[in-house]
GROMACS .gro file of N, CA, C and O in nm:
model
  348
    1UNK      N    1  11.348   8.398   6.566
    1UNK     CA    2  11.399   8.454   6.387
    1UNK      C    3  11.511   8.476   6.475
    1UNK      O    4  11.573   8.590   6.469
    2UNK      N    5  11.626   8.431   6.326
    2UNK     CA    6  11.793   8.533   6.304
    2UNK      C    7  11.731   8.619   6.227
    2UNK      O    8  11.725   8.663   6.182
    3UNK      N    9  11.858   8.648   6.157
    3UNK     CA   10  11.862   8.780   6.135
    3UNK      C   11  11.847   8.821   6.012
    3UNK      O   12  11.810   8.923   5.915
    4UNK      N   13  11.817   8.652   5.923
    4UNK     CA   14  11.789   8.642   5.799
    4UNK      C   15  11.630   8.626   5.743
    4UNK      O   16  11.560   8.602   5.697
    5UNK      N   17  11.540   8.665   5.909
    5UNK     CA   18  11.400   8.657   5.913
    5UNK      C   19  11.372   8.489   5.893
    5UNK      O   20  11.222   8.412   5.882
    6UNK      N   21  11.462   8.402   5.898
    6UNK     CA   22  11.444   8.260   5.936
    6UNK      C   23  11.421   8.203   6.088
    6UNK      O   24  11.467   8.275   6.205
    7UNK      N   25  11.320   8.155   6.155
    7UNK     CA   26  11.309   8.001   6.217
    7UNK      C   27  11.387   8.005   6.265
    7UNK      O   28  11.499   7.900   6.225
    8UNK      N   29  11.442   8.017   6.406
    8UNK     CA   30  11.548   7.979   6.504
    8UNK      C   31  11.540   7.799   6.607
    8UNK      O   32  11.583   7.728   6.624
    9UNK      N   33  11.365   7.799   6.562
    9UNK     CA   34  11.319   7.664   6.604
    9UNK      C   35  11.309   7.575   6.441
    9UNK      O   36  11.234   7.651   6.344
   10UNK      N   37  11.296   7.454   6.491
   10UNK     CA   38  11.354   7.352   6.352
   10UNK      C   39  11.157   7.355   6.313
   10UNK      O   40  11.092   7.261   6.395
   11UNK      N   41  11.117   7.326   6.202
   11UNK     CA   42  10.993   7.224   6.166
   11UNK      C   43  10.980   7.193   6.196
   11UNK      O   44  11.092   7.076   6.183
   12UNK      N   45  10.859   7.099   6.208
   12UNK     CA   46  10.800   6.949   6.266
   12UNK      C   47  10.647   6.946   6.268
   12UNK      O   48  10.625   7.065   6.183
   13UNK      N   49  10.686   6.797   6.138
   13UNK     CA   50  10.518   6.803   6.154
   13UNK      C   51  10.487   6.650   6.145
   13UNK      O   52  10.612   6.587   6.151
   14UNK      N   53  10.397   6.614   6.144
   14UNK     CA   54  10.320   6.435   6.165
   14UNK      C   55  10.362   6.445   6.091
   14UNK      O   56  10.235   6.450   5.953
   15UNK      N   57  10.429   6.298   6.023
   15UNK     CA   58  10.406   6.222   5.891
   15UNK      C   59  10.290   6.179   5.905
   15UNK      O   60  10.273   6.112   5.722
   16UNK      N   61  10.200   6.084   5.960
   16UNK     CA   62  10.020   6.118   5.911
   16UNK      C   63   9.986   6.161   5.853
   16UNK      O   64   9.926   6.186   5.782
   17UNK      N   65  10.053   6.298   5.837
   17UNK     CA   66   9.924   6.393   5.771
   17UNK      C   67   9.946   6.387   5.632
   17UNK      O   68   9.839   6.424   5.574
   18UNK      N   69  10.048   6.342   5.625
   18UNK     CA   70  10.161   6.360   5.436
   18UNK      C   71  10.048   6.207   5.385
   18UNK      O   72  10.019   6.264   5.317
   19UNK      N   73  10.070   6.086   5.510
   19UNK     CA   74  10.012   6.043   5.405
   19UNK      C   75   9.816   6.060   5.396
   19UNK      O   76   9.784   6.041   5.288
   20UNK      N   77   9.779   6.150   5.436
   20UNK     CA   78   9.667   6.160   5.472
   20UNK      C   79   9.620   6.182   5.280
   20UNK      O   80   9.536   6.222   5.297
   21UNK      N   81   9.745   6.333   5.350
   21UNK     CA   82   9.712   6.442   5.256
   21UNK      C   83   9.774   6.317   5.096
   21UNK      O   84   9.706   6.393   5.009
   22UNK      N   85   9.822   6.267   5.055
   22UNK     CA   86   9.887   6.154   4.956
   22UNK      C   87   9.743   6.108   4.897
   22UNK      O   88   9.702   6.105   4.817
   23UNK      N   89   9.718   6.054   5.064
   23UNK     CA   90   9.602   5.973   5.010
   23UNK      C   91   9.457   6.096   4.966
   23UNK      O   92   9.375   5.959   4.845
   24UNK      N   93   9.445   6.141   4.952
   24UNK     CA   94   9.347   6.249   4.941
   24UNK      C   95   9.350   6.278   4.834
   24UNK      O   96   9.234   6.301   4.722
   25UNK      N   97   9.462   6.347   4.728
   25UNK     CA   98   9.545   6.379   4.712
   25UNK      C   99   9.471   6.242   4.545
   25UNK      O  100   9.441   6.229   4.431
   26UNK      N  101   9.491   6.125   4.573
   26UNK     CA  102   9.514   6.017   4.518
   26UNK      C  103   9.370   5.948   4.492
   26UNK      O  104   9.315   6.026   4.350
   27UNK      N  105   9.346   5.960   4.576
   27UNK     CA  106   9.132   5.974   4.598
   27UNK      C  107   9.113   6.053   4.434
   27UNK      O  108   9.014   6.035   4.391
   28UNK      N  109   9.108   6.198   4.505
   28UNK     CA  110   9.072   6.306   4.380
   28UNK      C  111   9.085   6.317   4.196
   28UNK      O  112   9.028   6.302   4.151
   29UNK      N  113   9.178   6.186   4.181
   29UNK     CA  114   9.264   6.180   4.085
   29UNK      C  115   9.260   6.015   4.007
   29UNK      O  116   9.213   5.997   3.913
   30UNK      N  117   9.111   6.015   4.112
   30UNK     CA  118   9.019   5.862   4.053
   30UNK      C  119   9.072   5.731   4.130
   30UNK      O  120   9.037   5.602   4.067
   31UNK      N  121   9.196   5.762   4.177
   31UNK     CA  122   9.298   5.644   4.235
   31UNK      C  123   9.258   5.599   4.326
   31UNK      O  124   9.140   5.633   4.443
   32UNK      N  125   9.289   5.454   4.408
   32UNK     CA  126   9.209   5.390   4.529
   32UNK      C  127   9.335   5.318   4.568
   32UNK      O  128   9.327   5.201   4.579
   33UNK      N  129   9.406   5.437   4.645
   33UNK     CA  130   9.488   5.419   4.719
   33UNK      C  131   9.463   5.220   4.875
   33UNK      O  132   9.374   5.313   4.886
   34UNK      N  133   9.556   5.188   4.926
   34UNK     CA  134   9.507   5.120   5.002
   34UNK      C  135   9.615   5.064   5.099
   34UNK      O  136   9.751   5.064   5.109
   35UNK      N  137   9.612   5.125   5.245
   35UNK     CA  138   9.638   5.133   5.260
   35UNK      C  139   9.704   5.049   5.435
   35UNK      O  140   9.615   4.930   5.431
   36UNK      N  141   9.835   4.990   5.399
   36UNK     CA  142   9.909   4.862   5.458
   36UNK      C  143   9.912   4.812   5.360
   36UNK      O  144   9.964   4.638   5.429
   37UNK      N  145   9.874   4.764   5.271
   37UNK     CA  146   9.915   4.613   5.174
   37UNK      C  147  10.006   4.643   5.105
   37UNK      O  148  10.112   4.539   5.091
   38UNK      N  149  10.109   4.721   5.131
   38UNK     CA  150  10.267   4.767   5.127
   38UNK      C  151  10.291   4.773   5.232
   38UNK      O  152  10.494   4.845   5.208
   39UNK      N  153  10.344   4.777   5.321
   39UNK     CA  154  10.355   4.812   5.498
   39UNK      C  155  10.335   4.948   5.514
   39UNK      O  156  10.203   5.006   5.460
   40UNK      N  157  10.381   4.981   5.629
   40UNK     CA  158  10.329   5.101   5.702
   40UNK      C  159  10.369   5.202   5.606
   40UNK      O  160  10.502   5.236   5.607
   41UNK      N  161  10.320   5.253   5.621
   41UNK     CA  162  10.355   5.409   5.518
   41UNK      C  163  10.401   5.542   5.612
   41UNK      O  164  10.482   5.623   5.532
   42UNK      N  165  10.428   5.553   5.706
   42UNK     CA  166  10.513   5.591   5.831
   42UNK      C  167  10.593   5.666   5.743
   42UNK      O  168  10.663   5.760   5.771
   43UNK      N  169  10.681   5.574   5.764
   43UNK     CA  170  10.846   5.510   5.727
   43UNK      C  171  10.899   5.607   5.604
   43UNK      O  172  10.910   5.746   5.588
   44UNK      N  173  10.841   5.633   5.520
   44UNK     CA  174  10.886   5.691   5.379
   44UNK      C  175  10.815   5.825   5.409
   44UNK      O  176  10.850   5.889   5.313
   45UNK      N  177  10.685   5.816   5.465
   45UNK     CA  178  10.663   6.001   5.468
   45UNK      C  179  10.754   6.034   5.573
   45UNK      O  180  10.736   6.205   5.511
   46UNK      N  181  10.819   6.009   5.649
   46UNK     CA  182  10.916   6.132   5.718
   46UNK      C  183  11.023   6.087   5.713
   46UNK      O  184  11.063   6.189   5.703
   47UNK      N  185  11.059   6.023   5.560
   47UNK     CA  186  11.122   6.085   5.488
   47UNK      C  187  11.161   6.118   5.366
   47UNK      O  188  11.238   6.238   5.375
   48UNK      N  189  11.033   6.194   5.337
   48UNK     CA  190  11.004   6.296   5.249
   48UNK      C  191  10.977   6.374   5.371
   48UNK      O  192  11.033   6.469   5.270
   49UNK      N  193  10.955   6.441   5.417
   49UNK     CA  194  10.969   6.569   5.521
   49UNK      C  195  11.113   6.587   5.560
   49UNK      O  196  11.141   6.674   5.519
   50UNK      N  197  11.171   6.456   5.567
   50UNK     CA  198  11.331   6.497   5.588
   50UNK      C  199  11.387   6.602   5.521
   50UNK      O  200  11.471   6.614   5.501
   51UNK      N  201  11.332   6.500   5.413
   51UNK     CA  202  11.366   6.562   5.239
   51UNK      C  203  11.353   6.740   5.137
   51UNK      O  204  11.443   6.796   5.172
   52UNK      N  205  11.232   6.750   5.265
   52UNK     CA  206  11.224   6.880   5.248
   52UNK      C  207  11.221   6.989   5.340
   52UNK      O  208  11.176   7.092   5.385
   53UNK      N  209  11.344   6.869   5.471
   53UNK     CA  210  11.327   6.990   5.570
   53UNK      C  211  11.278   7.018   5.663
   53UNK      O  212  11.332   7.066   5.766
   54UNK      N  213  11.238   6.972   5.683
   54UNK     CA  214  11.101   6.915   5.797
   54UNK      C  215  11.116   6.841   5.883
   54UNK      O  216  11.133   6.712   5.886
   55UNK      N  217  11.143   6.841   5.989
   55UNK     CA  218  11.169   6.734   6.074
   55UNK      C  219  11.008   6.673   6.205
   55UNK      O  220  10.965   6.706   6.225
   56UNK      N  221  11.024   6.484   6.121
   56UNK     CA  222  10.886   6.447   6.125
   56UNK      C  223  10.904   6.416   6.311
   56UNK      O  224  10.987   6.411   6.397
   57UNK      N  225  10.790   6.458   6.342
   57UNK     CA  226  10.732   6.473   6.540
   57UNK      C  227  10.602   6.401   6.527
   57UNK      O  228  10.521   6.430   6.431
   58UNK      N  229  10.594   6.276   6.636
   58UNK     CA  230  10.444   6.225   6.636
   58UNK      C  231  10.381   6.318   6.719
   58UNK      O  232  10.199   6.380   6.634
   59UNK      N  233  10.376   6.470   6.768
   59UNK     CA  234  10.303   6.572   6.802
   59UNK      C  235  10.229   6.665   6.699
   59UNK      O  236  10.178   6.729   6.716
   60UNK      N  237  10.296   6.643   6.585
   60UNK     CA  238  10.239   6.708   6.492
   60UNK      C  239  10.346   6.853   6.437
   60UNK      O  240  10.410   6.912   6.465
   61UNK      N  241  10.254   6.949   6.414
   61UNK     CA  242  10.316   7.089   6.322
   61UNK      C  243  10.348   7.178   6.455
   61UNK      O  244  10.251   7.198   6.534
   62UNK      N  245  10.473   7.194   6.464
   62UNK     CA  246  10.476   7.284   6.617
   62UNK      C  247  10.462   7.377   6.613
   62UNK      O  248  10.401   7.459   6.721
   63UNK      N  249  10.426   7.507   6.462
   63UNK     CA  250  10.333   7.554   6.494
   63UNK      C  251  10.159   7.599   6.558
   63UNK      O  252  10.147   7.686   6.618
   64UNK      N  253  10.137   7.461   6.533
   64UNK     CA  254   9.961   7.449   6.537
   64UNK      C  255   9.982   7.406   6.697
   64UNK      O  256   9.817   7.435   6.705
   65UNK      N  257  10.078   7.361   6.711
   65UNK     CA  258  10.096   7.273   6.899
   65UNK      C  259  10.082   7.404   6.962
   65UNK      O  260   9.992   7.464   7.039
   66UNK      N  261  10.186   7.502   6.914
   66UNK     CA  262  10.184   7.616   7.007
   66UNK      C  263  10.097   7.686   6.976
   66UNK      O  264   9.972   7.751   7.078
   67UNK      N  265   9.966   7.697   6.861
   67UNK     CA  266   9.840   7.803   6.868
   67UNK      C  267   9.767   7.711   6.962
   67UNK      O  268   9.680   7.835   7.045
   68UNK      N  269   9.747   7.577   6.968
   68UNK     CA  270   9.653   7.575   7.054
   68UNK      C  271   9.704   7.585   7.228
   68UNK      O  272   9.610   7.599   7.290
   69UNK      N  273   9.805   7.595   7.237
   69UNK     CA  274   9.900   7.598   7.402
   69UNK      C  275   9.777   7.729   7.460
   69UNK      O  276   9.789   7.782   7.566
   70UNK      N  277   9.807   7.795   7.335
   70UNK     CA  278   9.819   7.942   7.334
   70UNK      C  279   9.646   7.954   7.375
   70UNK      O  280   9.602   8.061   7.448
   71UNK      N  281   9.557   7.894   7.282
   71UNK     CA  282   9.440   7.920   7.292
   71UNK      C  283   9.370   7.903   7.440
   71UNK      O  284   9.293   7.894   7.495
   72UNK      N  285   9.439   7.758   7.470
   72UNK     CA  286   9.410   7.703   7.592
   72UNK      C  287   9.458   7.771   7.731
   72UNK      O  288   9.369   7.780   7.833
   73UNK      N  289   9.540   7.874   7.703
   73UNK     CA  290   9.594   7.944   7.780
   73UNK      C  291   9.473   8.026   7.817
   73UNK      O  292   9.469   8.100   7.906
   74UNK      N  293   9.439   8.127   7.699
   74UNK     CA  294   9.373   8.217   7.708
   74UNK      C  295   9.195   8.196   7.796
   74UNK      O  296   9.119   8.228   7.841
   75UNK      N  297   9.173   8.032   7.709
   75UNK     CA  298   9.046   7.997   7.827
   75UNK      C  299   9.072   7.991   7.939
   75UNK      O  300   8.958   8.015   7.983
   76UNK      N  301   9.146   7.888   7.984
   76UNK     CA  302   9.177   7.941   8.089
   76UNK      C  303   9.199   8.066   8.159
   76UNK      O  304   9.113   8.031   8.348
   77UNK      N  305   9.269   8.121   8.059
   77UNK     CA  306   9.289   8.279   8.191
   77UNK      C  307   9.132   8.325   8.203
   77UNK      O  308   9.123   8.424   8.295
   78UNK      N  309   9.012   8.305   8.072
   78UNK     CA  310   8.829   8.429   8.099
   78UNK      C  311   8.804   8.332   8.215
   78UNK      O  312   8.747   8.360   8.255
   79UNK      N  313   8.849   8.200   8.251
   79UNK     CA  314   8.727   8.111   8.323
   79UNK      C  315   8.806   8.169   8.447
   79UNK      O  316   8.725   8.176   8.528
   80UNK      N  317   8.925   8.154   8.476
   80UNK     CA  318   9.013   8.177   8.595
   80UNK      C  319   8.931   8.303   8.669
   80UNK      O  320   8.896   8.354   8.758
   81UNK      N  321   8.913   8.408   8.559
   81UNK     CA  322   8.909   8.528   8.577
   81UNK      C  323   8.762   8.539   8.667
   81UNK      O  324   8.649   8.598   8.705
   82UNK      N  325   8.627   8.491   8.557
   82UNK     CA  326   8.484   8.480   8.598
   82UNK      C  327   8.461   8.417   8.674
   82UNK      O  328   8.315   8.428   8.805
   83UNK      N  329   8.555   8.280   8.725
   83UNK     CA  330   8.557   8.229   8.836
   83UNK      C  331   8.565   8.301   8.964
   83UNK      O  332   8.523   8.346   9.099
   84UNK      N  333   8.705   8.387   8.941
   84UNK     CA  334   8.739   8.461   9.064
   84UNK      C  335   8.595   8.613   9.099
   84UNK      O  336   8.592   8.613   9.205
   85UNK      N  337   8.490   8.605   8.971
   85UNK     CA  338   8.501   8.743   8.997
   85UNK      C  339   8.334   8.687   9.081
   85UNK      O  340   8.212   8.741   9.106
   86UNK      N  341   8.276   8.529   9.063
   86UNK     CA  342   8.186   8.538   9.115
   86UNK      C  343   8.195   8.471   9.264
   86UNK      O  344   8.050   8.430   9.321
   87UNK      N  345   8.284   8.497   9.302
   87UNK     CA  346   8.332   8.399   9.465
   87UNK      C  347   8.234   8.553   9.516
   87UNK      O  348   8.280   8.637   9.486
   0.00000   0.00000   0.00000
């Protein structure tokens, strides 16, 4: 974080998550969106993210990715400890 409390890492998000969110919203409003009829929606979804100041990234949300990595590291640590104790 910088002095203003802002993240120094650029925000990233998977553009397909935006497509999914929009489709669910439209369906909840009684509309029937069809994927692919007008071409690949990934490009416009990525443009929307860019307009919001978020970098489109195929790997998805950076924070969620970091949380998953941390959780896996914790699981590995528990496994390593239990594996050593049982030897």
